[in-house]
Coordinates of C-alpha atoms and ligand atoms in Angstrom, one line a residue:
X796 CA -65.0 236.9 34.3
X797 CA -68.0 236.4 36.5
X798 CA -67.4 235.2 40.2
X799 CA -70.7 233.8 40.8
X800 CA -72.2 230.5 41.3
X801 CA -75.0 231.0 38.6
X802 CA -74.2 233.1 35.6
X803 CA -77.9 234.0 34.3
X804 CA -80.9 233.6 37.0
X805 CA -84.3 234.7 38.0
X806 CA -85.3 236.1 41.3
X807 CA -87.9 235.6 42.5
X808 CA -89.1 238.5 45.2
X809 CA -92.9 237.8 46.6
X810 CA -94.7 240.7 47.5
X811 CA -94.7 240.3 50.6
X812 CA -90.5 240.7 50.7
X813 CA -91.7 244.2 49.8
X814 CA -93.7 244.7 52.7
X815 CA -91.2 244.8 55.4
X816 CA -92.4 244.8 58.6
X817 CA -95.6 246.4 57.6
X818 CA -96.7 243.2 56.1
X819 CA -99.3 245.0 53.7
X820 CA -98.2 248.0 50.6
X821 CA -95.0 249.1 49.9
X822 CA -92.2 249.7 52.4
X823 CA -89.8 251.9 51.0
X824 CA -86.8 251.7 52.6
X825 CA -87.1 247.5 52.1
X826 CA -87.3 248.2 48.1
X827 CA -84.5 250.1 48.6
X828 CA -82.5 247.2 50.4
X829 CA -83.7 244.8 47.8
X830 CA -82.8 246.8 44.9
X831 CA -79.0 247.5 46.1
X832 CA -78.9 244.3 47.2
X833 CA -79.9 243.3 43.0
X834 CA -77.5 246.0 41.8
X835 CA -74.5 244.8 43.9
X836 CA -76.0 241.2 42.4
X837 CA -76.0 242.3 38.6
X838 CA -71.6 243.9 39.2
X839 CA -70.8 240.4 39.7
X840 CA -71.4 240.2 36.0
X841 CA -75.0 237.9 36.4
X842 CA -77.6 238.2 33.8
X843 CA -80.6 239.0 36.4
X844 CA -84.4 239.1 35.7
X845 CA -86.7 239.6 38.5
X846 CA -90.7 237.9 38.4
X847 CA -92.2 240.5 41.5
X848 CA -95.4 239.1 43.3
X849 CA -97.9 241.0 44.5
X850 CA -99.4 239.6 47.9
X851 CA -98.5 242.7 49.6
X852 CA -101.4 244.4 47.7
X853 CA -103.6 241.7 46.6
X854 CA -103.8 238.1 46.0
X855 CA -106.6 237.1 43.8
X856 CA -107.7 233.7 45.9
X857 CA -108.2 235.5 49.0
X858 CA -110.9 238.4 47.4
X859 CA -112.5 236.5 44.9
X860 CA -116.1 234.8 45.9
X861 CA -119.1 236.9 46.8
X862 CA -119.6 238.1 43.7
X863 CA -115.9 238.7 42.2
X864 CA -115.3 235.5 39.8
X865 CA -111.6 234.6 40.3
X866 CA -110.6 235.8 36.6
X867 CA -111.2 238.9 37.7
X868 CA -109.7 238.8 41.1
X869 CA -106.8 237.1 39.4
X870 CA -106.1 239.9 37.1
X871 CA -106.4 242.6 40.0
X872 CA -103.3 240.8 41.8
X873 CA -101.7 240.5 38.3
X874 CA -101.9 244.9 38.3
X875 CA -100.5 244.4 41.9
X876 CA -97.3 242.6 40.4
X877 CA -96.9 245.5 37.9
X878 CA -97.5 248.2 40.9
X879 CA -94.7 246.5 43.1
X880 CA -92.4 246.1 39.1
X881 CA -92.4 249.5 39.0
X882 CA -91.7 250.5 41.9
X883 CA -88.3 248.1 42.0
X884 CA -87.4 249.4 38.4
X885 CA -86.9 252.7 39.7
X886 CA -85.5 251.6 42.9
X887 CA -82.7 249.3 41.4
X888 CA -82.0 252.6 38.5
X889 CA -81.9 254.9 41.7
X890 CA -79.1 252.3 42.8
X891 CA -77.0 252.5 39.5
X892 CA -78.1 249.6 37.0
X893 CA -80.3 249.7 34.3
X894 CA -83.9 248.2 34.7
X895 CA -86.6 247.5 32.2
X896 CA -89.7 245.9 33.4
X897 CA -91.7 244.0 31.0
X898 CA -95.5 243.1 31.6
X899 CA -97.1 239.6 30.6
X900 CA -100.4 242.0 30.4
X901 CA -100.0 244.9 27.5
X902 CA -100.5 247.8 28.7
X903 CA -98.1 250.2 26.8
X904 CA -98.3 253.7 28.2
X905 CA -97.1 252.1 31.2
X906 CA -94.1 249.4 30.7
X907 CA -93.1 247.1 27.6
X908 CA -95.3 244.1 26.8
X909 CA -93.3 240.7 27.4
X910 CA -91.8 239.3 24.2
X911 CA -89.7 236.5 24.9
X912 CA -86.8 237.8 21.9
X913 CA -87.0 241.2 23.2
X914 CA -86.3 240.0 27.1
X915 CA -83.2 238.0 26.0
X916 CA -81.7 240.8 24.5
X917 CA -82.7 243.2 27.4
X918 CA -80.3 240.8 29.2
X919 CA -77.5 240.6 26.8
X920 CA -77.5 244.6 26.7
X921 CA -77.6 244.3 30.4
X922 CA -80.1 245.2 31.7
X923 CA -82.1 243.8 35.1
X924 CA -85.6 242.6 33.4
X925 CA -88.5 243.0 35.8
X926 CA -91.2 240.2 34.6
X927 CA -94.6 241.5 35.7
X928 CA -97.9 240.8 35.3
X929 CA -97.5 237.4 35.9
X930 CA -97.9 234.5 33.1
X931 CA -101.0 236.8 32.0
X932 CA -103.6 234.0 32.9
X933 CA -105.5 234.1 35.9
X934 CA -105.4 230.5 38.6
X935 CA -101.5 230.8 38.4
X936 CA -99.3 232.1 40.3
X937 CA -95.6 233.8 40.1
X938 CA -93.8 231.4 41.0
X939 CA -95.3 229.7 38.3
X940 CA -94.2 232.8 36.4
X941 CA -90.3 232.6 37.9
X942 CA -89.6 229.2 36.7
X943 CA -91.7 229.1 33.6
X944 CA -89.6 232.9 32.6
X945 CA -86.5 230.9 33.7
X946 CA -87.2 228.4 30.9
X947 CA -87.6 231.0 28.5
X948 CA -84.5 232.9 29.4
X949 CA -82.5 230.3 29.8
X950 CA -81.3 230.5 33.4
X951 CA -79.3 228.3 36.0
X952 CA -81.5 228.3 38.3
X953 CA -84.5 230.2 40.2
X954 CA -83.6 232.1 43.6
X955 CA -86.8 231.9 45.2
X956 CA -86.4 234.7 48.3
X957 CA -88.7 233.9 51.2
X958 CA -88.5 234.6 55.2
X959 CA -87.0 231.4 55.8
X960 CA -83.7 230.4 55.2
X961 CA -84.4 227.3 53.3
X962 CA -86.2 224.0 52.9
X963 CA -87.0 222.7 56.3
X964 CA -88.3 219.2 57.2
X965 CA -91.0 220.2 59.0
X966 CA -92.2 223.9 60.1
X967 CA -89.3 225.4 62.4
X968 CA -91.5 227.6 64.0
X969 CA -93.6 224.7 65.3
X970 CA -90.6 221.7 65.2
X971 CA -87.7 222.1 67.4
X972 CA -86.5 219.2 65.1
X973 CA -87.2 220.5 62.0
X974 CA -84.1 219.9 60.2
X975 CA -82.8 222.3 57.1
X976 CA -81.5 220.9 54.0
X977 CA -78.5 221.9 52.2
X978 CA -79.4 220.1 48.7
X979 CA -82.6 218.2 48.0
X980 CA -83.5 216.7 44.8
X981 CA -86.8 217.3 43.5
X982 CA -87.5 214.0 43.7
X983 CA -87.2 213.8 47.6
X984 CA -88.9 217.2 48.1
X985 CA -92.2 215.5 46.8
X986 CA -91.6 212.4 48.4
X987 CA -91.3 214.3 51.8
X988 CA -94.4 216.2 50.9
X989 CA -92.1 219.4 51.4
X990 CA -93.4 222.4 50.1
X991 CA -91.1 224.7 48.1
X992 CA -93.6 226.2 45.4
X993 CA -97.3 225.8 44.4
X994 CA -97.7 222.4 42.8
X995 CA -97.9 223.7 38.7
X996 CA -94.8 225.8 39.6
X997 CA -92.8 222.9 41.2
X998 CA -93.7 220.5 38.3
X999 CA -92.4 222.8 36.0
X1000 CA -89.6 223.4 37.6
X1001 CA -89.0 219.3 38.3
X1002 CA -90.0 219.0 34.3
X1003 CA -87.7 221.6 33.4
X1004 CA -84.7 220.1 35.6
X1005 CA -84.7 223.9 36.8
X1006 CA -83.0 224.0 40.5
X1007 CA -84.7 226.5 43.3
X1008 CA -82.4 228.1 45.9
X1009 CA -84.6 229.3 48.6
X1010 CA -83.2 231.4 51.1
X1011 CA -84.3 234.2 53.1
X1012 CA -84.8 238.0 51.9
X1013 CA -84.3 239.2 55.1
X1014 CA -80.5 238.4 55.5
X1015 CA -78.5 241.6 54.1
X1016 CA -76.8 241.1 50.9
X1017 CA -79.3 237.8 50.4
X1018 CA -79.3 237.8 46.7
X1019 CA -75.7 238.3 46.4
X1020 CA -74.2 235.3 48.6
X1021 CA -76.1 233.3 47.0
X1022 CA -75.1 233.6 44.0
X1023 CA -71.2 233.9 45.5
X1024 CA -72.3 230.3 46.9
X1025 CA -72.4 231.4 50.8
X1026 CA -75.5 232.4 52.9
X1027 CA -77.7 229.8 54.1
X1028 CA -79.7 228.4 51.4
X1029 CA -81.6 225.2 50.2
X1030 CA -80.5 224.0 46.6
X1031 CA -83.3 222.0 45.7
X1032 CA -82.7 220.1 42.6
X1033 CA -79.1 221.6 41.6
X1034 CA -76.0 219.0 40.2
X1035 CA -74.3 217.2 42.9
Ligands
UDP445 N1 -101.6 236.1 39.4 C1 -102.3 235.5 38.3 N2 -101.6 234.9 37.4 C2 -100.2 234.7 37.4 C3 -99.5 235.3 38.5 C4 -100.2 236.0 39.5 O1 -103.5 235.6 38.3 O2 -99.6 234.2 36.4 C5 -102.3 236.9 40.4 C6 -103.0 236.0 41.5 O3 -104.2 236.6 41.8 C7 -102.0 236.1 42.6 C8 -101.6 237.6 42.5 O4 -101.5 237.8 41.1 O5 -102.6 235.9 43.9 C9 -100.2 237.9 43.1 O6 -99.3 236.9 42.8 P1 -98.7 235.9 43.9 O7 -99.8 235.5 44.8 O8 -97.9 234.8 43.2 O9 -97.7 236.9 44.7 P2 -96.7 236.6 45.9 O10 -97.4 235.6 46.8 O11 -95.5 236.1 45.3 O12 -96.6 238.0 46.5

């Protein structure tokens, strides 16, 4: 029986999560966090895929211009994503579950290609799914790539981990009043002008009726009270 609040979800871990402290590459000893913290996840008995980001390496709107058209740039952070993939596969096997990381670019001596079929029975076998590579198309993003993968795979919801601890009215490290929320619809978020994920990712999410949990990365065992329904958290979106 699974003891969880959502049975079948996507994480959502930006690159920057990866970072640590550092802020920029790969921080070892945070993957390492992350990944138990997504094993421990996966016991409770929840189907988990994973879209990584890759802002810790590169993000193709800040190095395109001057020469580099954004296509390209674009599909230099979408190798990033698969970099960072890689790195968690072997983390989260390290930490006792089996990973498979599947990239929205082909490139086959390196990881599976994303098939959509394939993915969903990665899951039921279970396995932890590591979506990289993005969508595959350059001017998007991956949370774009977390909620649209969320649709495919039929989840409850996407946990988008961040350095906050939610949704906040205004920026609480500028507010003293900024207030958290609890649970927001997606309505109100936009009416608010409240920014919980680029604009394509949070219409498809909003289209999709696909709630967003954001909470922070930093908190130990972040993934996992979330989905046991404790740790501070913003449902955006979910069922009353
Ligand atoms: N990217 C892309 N298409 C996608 C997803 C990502 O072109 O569908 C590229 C884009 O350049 C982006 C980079 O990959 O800046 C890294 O992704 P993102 O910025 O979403 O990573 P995060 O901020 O979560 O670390």
């Amino acid at each position: 029986m699974v003891d969880a609040a959502y049975q079948r979800v996507i994480v959502k871990v930006s690159g920057e999560a990866l970072a640590g402290s550092e802020g920029y590459g790969i921080h070892q000893s945070t993957i390492d966090r992350i990944a138990a913290d997504l094993v421990r996840s996966h016991a409770l008995g929840v189907a988990l895929g994973v879209v990584v980001g890759g802002g810790n390496i590169l993000r193709g709107v800040s190095v395109s211009g001057a020469g580099l058209p954004r296509a390209t740039a674009d599909a230099m952070g979408m190798l990033a994503t698969v970099v960072n993939a890689l790195v968690l596969e072997v983390a989260i096997e390290r930490a006792g579950a089996s990973a498979r990381t599947m990239s929205a670019l082909a490139m086959p001596q390196v990881c599976e290609t994303y098939e959509r079929q394939r993915a969903l029975r990665h899951l039921a076998d279970g396995r932890i799914v590591l979506f990289a590579g993005g969508t595959g198309n350059p001017f998007f993003t991956t949370d774009t790539t977390a909620v649209l993968r969320a649709a495919e795979m039929r989840c409850d919801a996407v946990l988008k981990a961040t350095n906050v601890d939610g949704v906040y009215s205004a920026d609480p490290k500028k507010d003293r009043n900024a207030r958290r929320f609890e649970r927001i619809s997606h309505e109100e978020a936009i009416e608010r002008g409240l920014k919980v994920m680029d604009a394509t990712a949070f219409a498809l999410a909003r289209e999709n009726l696909m709630p967003i949990i954001v909470f922070s990365i930093a908190a130990p065992d972040a993934v996992e009270s979330v989905l046991r329904g404790k740790g501070r958290a913003t449902v955006v979106g979910g069922r009353e």
